[in-house]
Amino acid sequence: MEPKAQRFELAPDYSISRVLNGCWQLSQGHSLNGPLDMSDVKKAFYELKDLGFTTFDCADIYTGAEEFIGSFIAELKKDPAFHEEDIQVHTKFVPDLEYLDKVDFAFTEKIIDRSLMRLHKDILDVVQFHWWDYDVDGMIRTAGYLDELRRKGKIRCVSGTNFDTKHLAMLVDAGIPIVSMQTQYSLFDRRPEKQMEKYCLDHGISLICYGTLAGGFFAERYIGVPREAIRPETRSQVKYLQVIEDSLGWDGYQKLLKMMKTMADHHSVGLSQISSRWVLDRPAVAAVIIGVRNSRHVYDNARIFSFDLSDEEKKQLDDFISAYPTLDGEPFKLERTIGSKYRNIMHMNINEDEQQ
C-alpha cells in the first residue's frame, strides 16, 4: 500500500497536505512542447485526492488554472458525501505591475469574487499576496484589503508569495495576519536560509516552497548528460538552468546527482523524493509544491513519505552544497532586479484586459 500524505496545521482548524499539487504548469503558455492532456490531468487530481494530497496551489494569473480546479470541485460536489473542506485551494492575488498604483478595495474584492466563482468555493482557503514593485505605494494598504475580506468571510487565511524578509516584516508589523510565505527553496536555491527562515520561525509563519524539483532537473536521466545537450521543455526549466549555472554549476550539479543517487538507491526512491524530503526537513517549512502535468508521477509524491533522510545523509548534502555559492540576495530579489536574466522571464502583466 502506498503511504498517504502527511499533513500540517497551517492555522487553527485548518490543515494542508505537506505536498501541494501545483497547478502553474496548467497555465496557458507554460509548456514549450504543446498543450497538456487535460483529461489525464483530471485523472491525476482524483488519484492525488485519494492518496491524501488534497491541497491545490494556483493563482489568479495562472491562466485557466482556477477554472480547471473549479471544474474538478464542481464534479466532486455531485457526491452528497463531499464537503467543501475536503479540498483545500491556495490561490494568489497578484495585481499586474502596470496596475499597482490603481489597486483599491473594490478592485481587490472583484478579483477575490472572481476566484471564488472560478473555483466553485464559498470561501478561499488561502490567498497569497504578491506585490511586483516595492517602490510603488500601496503594498501594505492592499494587504489590508485582503485582511478586510478575510474578516468579511471571503478568505480563510492571508499569506504572501515571493516577498523578501524586510517587506514580509513590514506586513507583519502592520498587523496583517500572514500565516505562510511561498518561496523558492531547493538544494540549488538556498536564499531563504539567509534571513527568512529564522524570521518565519520567530513569528510563527510557515514556508511553503516551490522549485523543490528544480523544474525536473533532480532526475536520474540527467546523470552524465552534458550541458549542451539540454533542451528546456518548460519555462520552469529555462529558469532552473539559470539557477544551476549560478549555484553549483554543471559539474557540481552532476556530482550532487550522483550523491543523491546513492541515497535514493538505499531508500528505494528516486532523486526527486530525496530533494523534496530535504526541503521538507528544513526549519519553518510546512510543505512543498510539486507540479501536476499528468498522472504518470502521482505515486512518486506518495513515496516522499515512505522514508526519512538520516542525520548523516542530511549532513552530507548540507556539507556538499555549502561549498558552492547560492543565489545573490534575498528570495526573489534577482527576479525583481531590472535587467536581470531572472526578471526577463517573468510575466508581470497577465490580466491587462481584466484590470481596467
CSV table of C-alpha atoms in Angstrom, one decimal:
chain,number,residue,atom,x,y,z
A,1,MET,CA,0.0,0.0,0.0
A,2,GLU,CA,1.3,3.5,-0.9
A,3,PRO,CA,1.9,5.8,2.0
A,4,LYS,CA,-0.6,8.6,2.5
A,5,ALA,CA,0.3,12.3,2.5
A,6,GLN,CA,1.5,13.8,5.8
A,7,ARG,CA,-0.5,16.9,7.0
A,8,PHE,CA,0.4,20.2,8.6
A,9,GLU,CA,-1.8,22.5,10.6
A,10,LEU,CA,-1.2,25.8,8.9
A,11,ALA,CA,-3.7,27.7,11.0
A,12,PRO,CA,-6.1,26.8,13.8
A,13,ASP,CA,-8.6,24.2,12.5
A,14,TYR,CA,-7.0,24.3,9.0
A,15,SER,CA,-4.6,21.6,7.8
A,16,ILE,CA,-3.0,21.0,4.5
A,17,SER,CA,-1.1,18.1,2.8
A,18,ARG,CA,2.6,18.6,3.1
A,19,VAL,CA,2.9,18.2,-0.7
A,20,LEU,CA,0.7,20.7,-2.5
A,21,ASN,CA,-0.5,19.9,-6.0
A,22,GLY,CA,1.0,22.8,-8.1
A,23,CYS,CA,-1.1,24.0,-11.0
A,24,TRP,CA,1.2,26.6,-12.5
A,25,GLN,CA,2.1,24.1,-15.2
A,26,LEU,CA,-1.6,24.0,-16.3
A,27,SER,CA,-1.5,27.7,-17.3
A,28,GLN,CA,-1.5,28.6,-20.9
A,29,GLY,CA,1.9,29.0,-22.4
A,30,HIS,CA,3.9,27.2,-19.7
A,31,SER,CA,4.7,24.1,-21.7
A,32,LEU,CA,7.1,24.6,-24.6
A,33,ASN,CA,6.1,21.3,-26.2
A,34,GLY,CA,2.4,21.9,-26.8
A,35,PRO,CA,-0.8,21.6,-24.8
A,36,LEU,CA,-1.2,19.1,-21.9
A,37,ASP,CA,-3.8,16.2,-21.9
A,38,MET,CA,-6.2,17.8,-19.5
A,39,SER,CA,-8.3,14.7,-19.1
A,40,ASP,CA,-5.2,12.9,-17.8
A,41,VAL,CA,-4.5,15.8,-15.5
A,42,LYS,CA,-8.1,15.5,-14.1
A,43,LYS,CA,-7.4,11.8,-13.6
A,44,ALA,CA,-4.3,12.7,-11.6
A,45,PHE,CA,-6.3,15.1,-9.4
A,46,TYR,CA,-8.6,12.2,-8.4
A,47,GLU,CA,-5.7,9.9,-7.7
A,48,LEU,CA,-3.9,12.5,-5.7
A,49,LYS,CA,-7.0,13.2,-3.6
A,50,ASP,CA,-7.5,9.5,-2.9
A,51,LEU,CA,-3.9,9.4,-1.6
A,52,GLY,CA,-4.5,12.3,0.8
A,53,PHE,CA,-2.9,15.0,-1.4
A,54,THR,CA,-5.9,17.3,-1.0
A,55,THR,CA,-4.3,20.7,-1.3
A,56,PHE,CA,-4.0,22.5,-4.6
A,57,ASP,CA,-1.9,25.6,-5.4
A,58,CYS,CA,-2.9,28.0,-8.2
A,59,ALA,CA,-3.1,31.7,-8.9
A,60,ASP,CA,-5.4,34.3,-10.5
A,61,ILE,CA,-2.6,34.8,-13.0
A,62,TYR,CA,-2.2,31.2,-14.0
A,63,THR,CA,-4.4,31.5,-17.0
A,64,GLY,CA,-7.1,28.7,-16.9
A,65,ALA,CA,-5.8,27.0,-13.7
A,66,GLU,CA,-8.5,28.3,-11.3
A,67,GLU,CA,-11.2,27.3,-13.8
A,68,PHE,CA,-9.8,23.8,-14.2
A,69,ILE,CA,-9.6,23.2,-10.4
A,70,GLY,CA,-13.1,24.7,-10.2
A,71,SER,CA,-14.4,22.1,-12.7
A,72,PHE,CA,-12.8,19.4,-10.5
A,73,ILE,CA,-14.5,20.7,-7.4
A,74,ALA,CA,-17.9,21.0,-9.2
A,75,GLU,CA,-17.6,17.3,-10.1
A,76,LEU,CA,-16.8,16.4,-6.5
A,77,LYS,CA,-19.8,18.3,-5.3
A,78,LYS,CA,-22.1,16.0,-7.2
A,79,ASP,CA,-21.3,13.4,-4.5
A,80,PRO,CA,-23.5,14.1,-1.4
A,81,ALA,CA,-20.7,12.8,0.9
A,82,PHE,CA,-18.3,15.5,-0.3
A,83,HIS,CA,-17.7,18.5,1.9
A,84,GLU,CA,-16.0,21.7,0.6
A,85,GLU,CA,-13.3,21.5,3.3
A,86,ASP,CA,-12.3,18.1,1.9
A,87,ILE,CA,-10.3,20.0,-0.8
A,88,GLN,CA,-8.1,23.0,0.1
A,89,VAL,CA,-7.2,25.5,-2.6
A,90,HIS,CA,-4.4,28.1,-2.2
A,91,THR,CA,-4.7,30.8,-4.8
A,92,LYS,CA,-3.0,34.2,-5.2
A,93,PHE,CA,-3.8,37.8,-5.6
A,94,VAL,CA,-1.2,39.3,-8.0
A,95,PRO,CA,-2.1,42.7,-9.5
A,96,ASP,CA,-0.3,43.4,-12.7
A,97,LEU,CA,2.9,45.5,-12.4
A,98,GLU,CA,1.3,48.3,-14.6
A,99,TYR,CA,-1.8,48.3,-12.4
A,100,LEU,CA,-0.3,48.5,-8.9
A,101,ASP,CA,-0.9,52.2,-8.5
A,102,LYS,CA,-4.6,51.8,-9.3
A,103,VAL,CA,-5.5,48.9,-6.8
A,104,ASP,CA,-8.3,49.8,-4.4
A,105,PHE,CA,-10.7,47.8,-2.3
A,106,ALA,CA,-13.3,47.5,-5.0
A,107,PHE,CA,-10.8,46.1,-7.4
A,108,THR,CA,-9.4,43.7,-4.8
A,109,GLU,CA,-12.9,42.4,-3.9
A,110,LYS,CA,-13.7,42.0,-7.6
A,111,ILE,CA,-10.7,39.7,-8.1
A,112,ILE,CA,-11.4,37.7,-5.0
A,113,ASP,CA,-15.0,37.3,-6.1
A,114,ARG,CA,-13.8,36.1,-9.5
A,115,SER,CA,-11.6,33.5,-7.8
A,116,LEU,CA,-14.5,32.3,-5.7
A,117,MET,CA,-16.6,31.9,-8.8
A,118,ARG,CA,-13.9,30.2,-10.9
A,119,LEU,CA,-13.1,27.7,-8.1
A,120,HIS,CA,-16.7,27.0,-7.1
A,121,LYS,CA,-15.8,27.8,-3.5
A,122,ASP,CA,-17.7,29.6,-0.8
A,123,ILE,CA,-14.5,30.8,0.9
A,124,LEU,CA,-10.9,31.0,-0.4
A,125,ASP,CA,-8.8,28.8,1.9
A,126,VAL,CA,-5.6,30.8,1.4
A,127,VAL,CA,-4.9,33.9,-0.7
A,128,GLN,CA,-1.2,34.5,-1.3
A,129,PHE,CA,-0.5,38.2,-1.9
A,130,HIS,CA,2.3,39.4,-4.2
A,131,TRP,CA,3.5,42.9,-5.0
A,132,TRP,CA,5.7,43.3,-8.0
A,133,ASP,CA,7.4,46.6,-7.2
A,134,TYR,CA,8.2,47.7,-3.6
A,135,ASP,CA,8.7,51.3,-4.9
A,136,VAL,CA,5.1,51.6,-5.8
A,137,ASP,CA,3.0,52.8,-2.9
A,138,GLY,CA,0.1,50.6,-1.7
A,139,MET,CA,1.6,47.3,-0.7
A,140,ILE,CA,0.5,47.4,2.9
A,141,ARG,CA,-2.8,49.1,2.1
A,142,THR,CA,-3.7,46.3,-0.4
A,143,ALA,CA,-2.7,43.6,2.1
A,144,GLY,CA,-5.1,45.3,4.4
A,145,TYR,CA,-7.9,45.0,1.8
A,146,LEU,CA,-7.3,41.2,1.8
A,147,ASP,CA,-7.5,41.1,5.6
A,148,GLU,CA,-10.8,43.0,5.4
A,149,LEU,CA,-12.1,40.4,3.0
A,150,ARG,CA,-10.9,37.8,5.5
A,151,ARG,CA,-13.0,39.4,8.2
A,152,LYS,CA,-15.8,39.6,5.7
A,153,GLY,CA,-15.7,35.8,5.4
A,154,LYS,CA,-14.5,35.5,1.8
A,155,ILE,CA,-10.9,34.4,2.8
A,156,ARG,CA,-9.9,32.0,5.5
A,157,CYS,CA,-6.1,32.8,5.6
A,158,VAL,CA,-4.0,35.7,4.2
A,159,SER,CA,-0.5,34.7,3.1
A,160,GLY,CA,2.3,36.0,0.9
A,161,THR,CA,4.3,34.9,-2.0
A,162,ASN,CA,7.8,35.9,-3.2
A,163,PHE,CA,8.4,38.6,-0.6
A,164,ASP,CA,11.8,39.3,0.9
A,165,THR,CA,12.2,39.3,4.7
A,166,LYS,CA,12.2,43.1,5.0
A,167,HIS,CA,8.9,43.5,3.3
A,168,LEU,CA,7.4,40.5,4.9
A,169,ALA,CA,8.3,42.1,8.3
A,170,MET,CA,6.6,45.3,7.1
A,171,LEU,CA,3.3,43.4,6.6
A,172,VAL,CA,3.6,41.7,9.9
A,173,ASP,CA,4.4,45.0,11.7
A,174,ALA,CA,1.3,46.5,10.1
A,175,GLY,CA,-0.8,43.8,11.7
A,176,ILE,CA,-1.5,41.7,8.6
A,177,PRO,CA,-2.0,38.1,9.9
A,178,ILE,CA,0.3,36.4,7.5
A,179,VAL,CA,0.2,32.6,8.1
A,180,SER,CA,2.6,31.5,5.4
A,181,MET,CA,5.1,32.7,2.8
A,182,GLN,CA,5.5,30.9,-0.6
A,183,THR,CA,9.1,31.0,-1.7
A,184,GLN,CA,11.6,29.2,-4.0
A,185,TYR,CA,13.8,26.8,-2.0
A,186,SER,CA,15.8,23.8,-3.1
A,187,LEU,CA,19.3,22.3,-2.9
A,188,PHE,CA,20.2,24.8,-5.6
A,189,ASP,CA,18.5,27.9,-4.2
A,190,ARG,CA,19.1,28.4,-0.5
A,191,ARG,CA,18.2,32.1,-0.3
A,192,PRO,CA,15.6,31.6,2.4
A,193,GLU,CA,18.3,30.4,4.8
A,194,LYS,CA,19.9,33.9,4.8
A,195,GLN,CA,17.2,35.6,6.9
A,196,MET,CA,13.7,34.5,6.1
A,197,GLU,CA,13.8,31.0,7.7
A,198,LYS,CA,14.7,32.5,11.1
A,199,TYR,CA,12.2,35.3,10.8
A,200,CYS,CA,9.4,32.9,10.0
A,201,LEU,CA,10.3,30.6,12.9
A,202,ASP,CA,10.4,33.6,15.2
A,203,HIS,CA,7.0,34.8,14.1
A,204,GLY,CA,5.0,31.6,13.6
A,205,ILE,CA,4.9,31.9,9.8
A,206,SER,CA,5.3,28.7,7.7
A,207,LEU,CA,7.2,28.4,4.5
A,208,ILE,CA,5.5,26.8,1.5
A,209,CYS,CA,8.2,26.0,-1.0
A,210,TYR,CA,8.2,25.7,-4.8
A,211,GLY,CA,11.2,24.8,-7.0
A,212,THR,CA,12.0,21.8,-4.9
A,213,LEU,CA,12.4,19.7,-8.0
A,214,ALA,CA,14.1,22.5,-10.0
A,215,GLY,CA,11.8,22.0,-12.9
A,216,GLY,CA,12.5,18.3,-13.0
A,217,PHE,CA,16.3,18.5,-13.0
A,218,PHE,CA,16.5,16.3,-9.9
A,219,ALA,CA,16.2,13.2,-12.1
A,220,GLU,CA,18.5,10.2,-12.8
A,221,ARG,CA,18.1,10.7,-16.5
A,222,TYR,CA,20.3,13.8,-16.3
A,223,ILE,CA,23.3,12.0,-14.8
A,224,GLY,CA,26.2,12.2,-17.2
A,225,VAL,CA,24.4,14.4,-19.7
A,226,PRO,CA,26.5,17.4,-20.9
A,227,ARG,CA,25.0,20.9,-20.6
A,228,GLU,CA,25.0,21.5,-24.3
A,229,ALA,CA,22.6,18.5,-24.8
A,230,ILE,CA,19.9,20.1,-22.6
A,231,ARG,CA,16.8,21.5,-24.3
A,232,PRO,CA,14.3,23.1,-21.9
A,233,GLU,CA,10.8,21.6,-22.0
A,234,THR,CA,9.1,24.3,-20.0
A,235,ARG,CA,9.5,27.9,-18.8
A,236,SER,CA,10.4,26.5,-15.4
A,237,GLN,CA,13.3,24.6,-16.9
A,238,VAL,CA,14.6,27.8,-18.5
A,239,LYS,CA,14.6,29.4,-15.1
A,240,TYR,CA,16.2,26.5,-13.2
A,241,LEU,CA,19.0,26.1,-15.7
A,242,GLN,CA,19.9,29.6,-14.8
A,243,VAL,CA,19.8,28.7,-11.1
A,244,ILE,CA,22.1,25.7,-11.6
A,245,GLU,CA,24.6,27.8,-13.5
A,246,ASP,CA,24.7,30.4,-10.7
A,247,SER,CA,24.9,27.9,-7.8
A,248,LEU,CA,26.6,24.5,-8.3
A,249,GLY,CA,27.4,24.9,-12.0
A,250,TRP,CA,27.0,21.9,-14.3
A,251,ASP,CA,30.0,19.9,-12.8
A,252,GLY,CA,28.7,20.5,-9.2
A,253,TYR,CA,25.2,19.5,-10.3
A,254,GLN,CA,26.5,16.2,-11.8
A,255,LYS,CA,28.4,15.4,-8.5
A,256,LEU,CA,25.2,16.2,-6.5
A,257,LEU,CA,23.1,13.9,-8.7
A,258,LYS,CA,25.5,11.0,-8.1
A,259,MET,CA,25.5,11.6,-4.4
A,260,MET,CA,21.7,11.7,-4.3
A,261,LYS,CA,21.5,8.6,-6.5
A,262,THR,CA,23.4,6.6,-3.8
A,263,MET,CA,20.9,7.8,-1.2
A,264,ALA,CA,17.9,7.2,-3.4
A,265,ASP,CA,19.0,3.6,-4.1
A,266,HIS,CA,19.4,3.0,-0.4
A,267,HIS,CA,15.8,4.1,0.3
A,268,SER,CA,14.4,2.6,-2.9
A,269,VAL,CA,13.1,6.0,-4.1
A,270,GLY,CA,14.1,8.5,-6.8
A,271,LEU,CA,16.2,11.6,-6.8
A,272,SER,CA,13.1,13.8,-6.7
A,273,GLN,CA,12.0,12.3,-3.4
A,274,ILE,CA,15.4,12.9,-1.9
A,275,SER,CA,15.3,16.6,-3.0
A,276,SER,CA,11.7,17.0,-1.6
A,277,ARG,CA,12.5,15.3,1.6
A,278,TRP,CA,15.5,17.5,2.2
A,279,VAL,CA,13.4,20.7,1.9
A,280,LEU,CA,10.5,19.3,4.0
A,281,ASP,CA,13.0,18.7,6.8
A,282,ARG,CA,14.2,22.3,6.8
A,283,PRO,CA,13.2,24.6,9.7
A,284,ALA,CA,10.0,26.6,9.1
A,285,VAL,CA,8.9,24.5,6.1
A,286,ALA,CA,5.3,23.4,6.2
A,287,ALA,CA,5.0,22.0,2.7
A,288,VAL,CA,6.5,21.8,-0.8
A,289,ILE,CA,4.6,22.3,-4.1
A,290,ILE,CA,5.0,19.8,-6.9
A,291,GLY,CA,3.5,20.4,-10.2
A,292,VAL,CA,0.9,18.2,-11.8
A,293,ARG,CA,1.3,17.8,-15.5
A,294,ASN,CA,-0.1,14.2,-15.9
A,295,SER,CA,-1.0,11.1,-14.0
A,296,ARG,CA,2.3,9.3,-14.5
A,297,HIS,CA,4.0,10.6,-11.4
A,298,VAL,CA,1.2,10.7,-8.9
A,299,TYR,CA,2.6,7.8,-6.8
A,300,ASP,CA,6.1,9.5,-6.8
A,301,ASN,CA,4.6,12.1,-4.5
A,302,ALA,CA,3.5,9.4,-2.0
A,303,ARG,CA,7.0,7.9,-2.0
A,304,ILE,CA,8.2,11.1,-0.4
A,305,PHE,CA,6.7,9.9,2.9
A,306,SER,CA,8.0,6.3,2.6
A,307,PHE,CA,11.4,7.1,4.2
A,308,ASP,CA,13.4,9.6,6.3
A,309,LEU,CA,16.8,11.0,5.5
A,310,SER,CA,19.3,10.1,8.2
A,311,ASP,CA,21.2,12.8,10.0
A,312,GLU,CA,24.3,11.6,8.3
A,313,GLU,CA,22.7,11.9,4.8
A,314,LYS,CA,21.4,15.4,5.6
A,315,LYS,CA,24.8,16.5,6.8
A,316,GLN,CA,26.4,15.0,3.6
A,317,LEU,CA,24.1,17.1,1.5
A,318,ASP,CA,24.5,20.2,3.6
A,319,ASP,CA,28.2,20.0,3.6
A,320,PHE,CA,28.3,19.5,-0.2
A,321,ILE,CA,26.1,22.4,-1.2
A,322,SER,CA,27.7,24.7,1.4
A,323,ALA,CA,30.9,24.5,-0.6
A,324,TYR,CA,29.1,26.2,-3.5
A,325,PRO,CA,27.6,29.7,-3.8
A,326,THR,CA,23.9,30.3,-3.5
A,327,LEU,CA,22.0,32.9,-5.5
A,328,ASP,CA,22.6,36.5,-4.6
A,329,GLY,CA,20.4,38.4,-2.2
A,330,GLU,CA,17.1,37.6,-0.6
A,331,PRO,CA,14.3,35.5,-2.1
A,332,PHE,CA,13.0,36.9,-5.4
A,333,LYS,CA,15.5,39.8,-5.4
A,334,LEU,CA,17.1,38.7,-8.7
A,335,GLU,CA,13.6,38.2,-10.2
A,336,ARG,CA,12.8,41.8,-9.3
A,337,THR,CA,16.0,43.3,-10.5
A,338,ILE,CA,15.6,45.3,-13.7
A,339,GLY,CA,18.0,43.8,-16.4
A,340,SER,CA,18.4,40.5,-14.6
A,341,LYS,CA,18.1,37.4,-16.6
A,342,TYR,CA,15.8,36.1,-13.9
A,343,ARG,CA,13.4,39.1,-14.3
A,344,ASN,CA,13.4,38.8,-18.1
A,345,ILE,CA,11.5,35.5,-18.0
A,346,MET,CA,8.9,36.9,-15.5
A,347,HIS,CA,5.4,37.6,-16.8
A,348,MET,CA,4.3,40.7,-14.8
A,349,ASN,CA,1.3,41.8,-16.7
A,350,ILE,CA,-1.1,38.9,-17.2
A,351,ASN,CA,-4.6,40.4,-16.8
A,352,GLU,CA,-4.4,43.6,-18.7
A,353,ASP,CA,-7.9,43.2,-20.2
A,354,GLU,CA,-9.4,42.5,-16.8
A,355,GLN,CA,-7.6,45.2,-14.8
A,356,GLN,CA,-9.4,48.1,-16.3
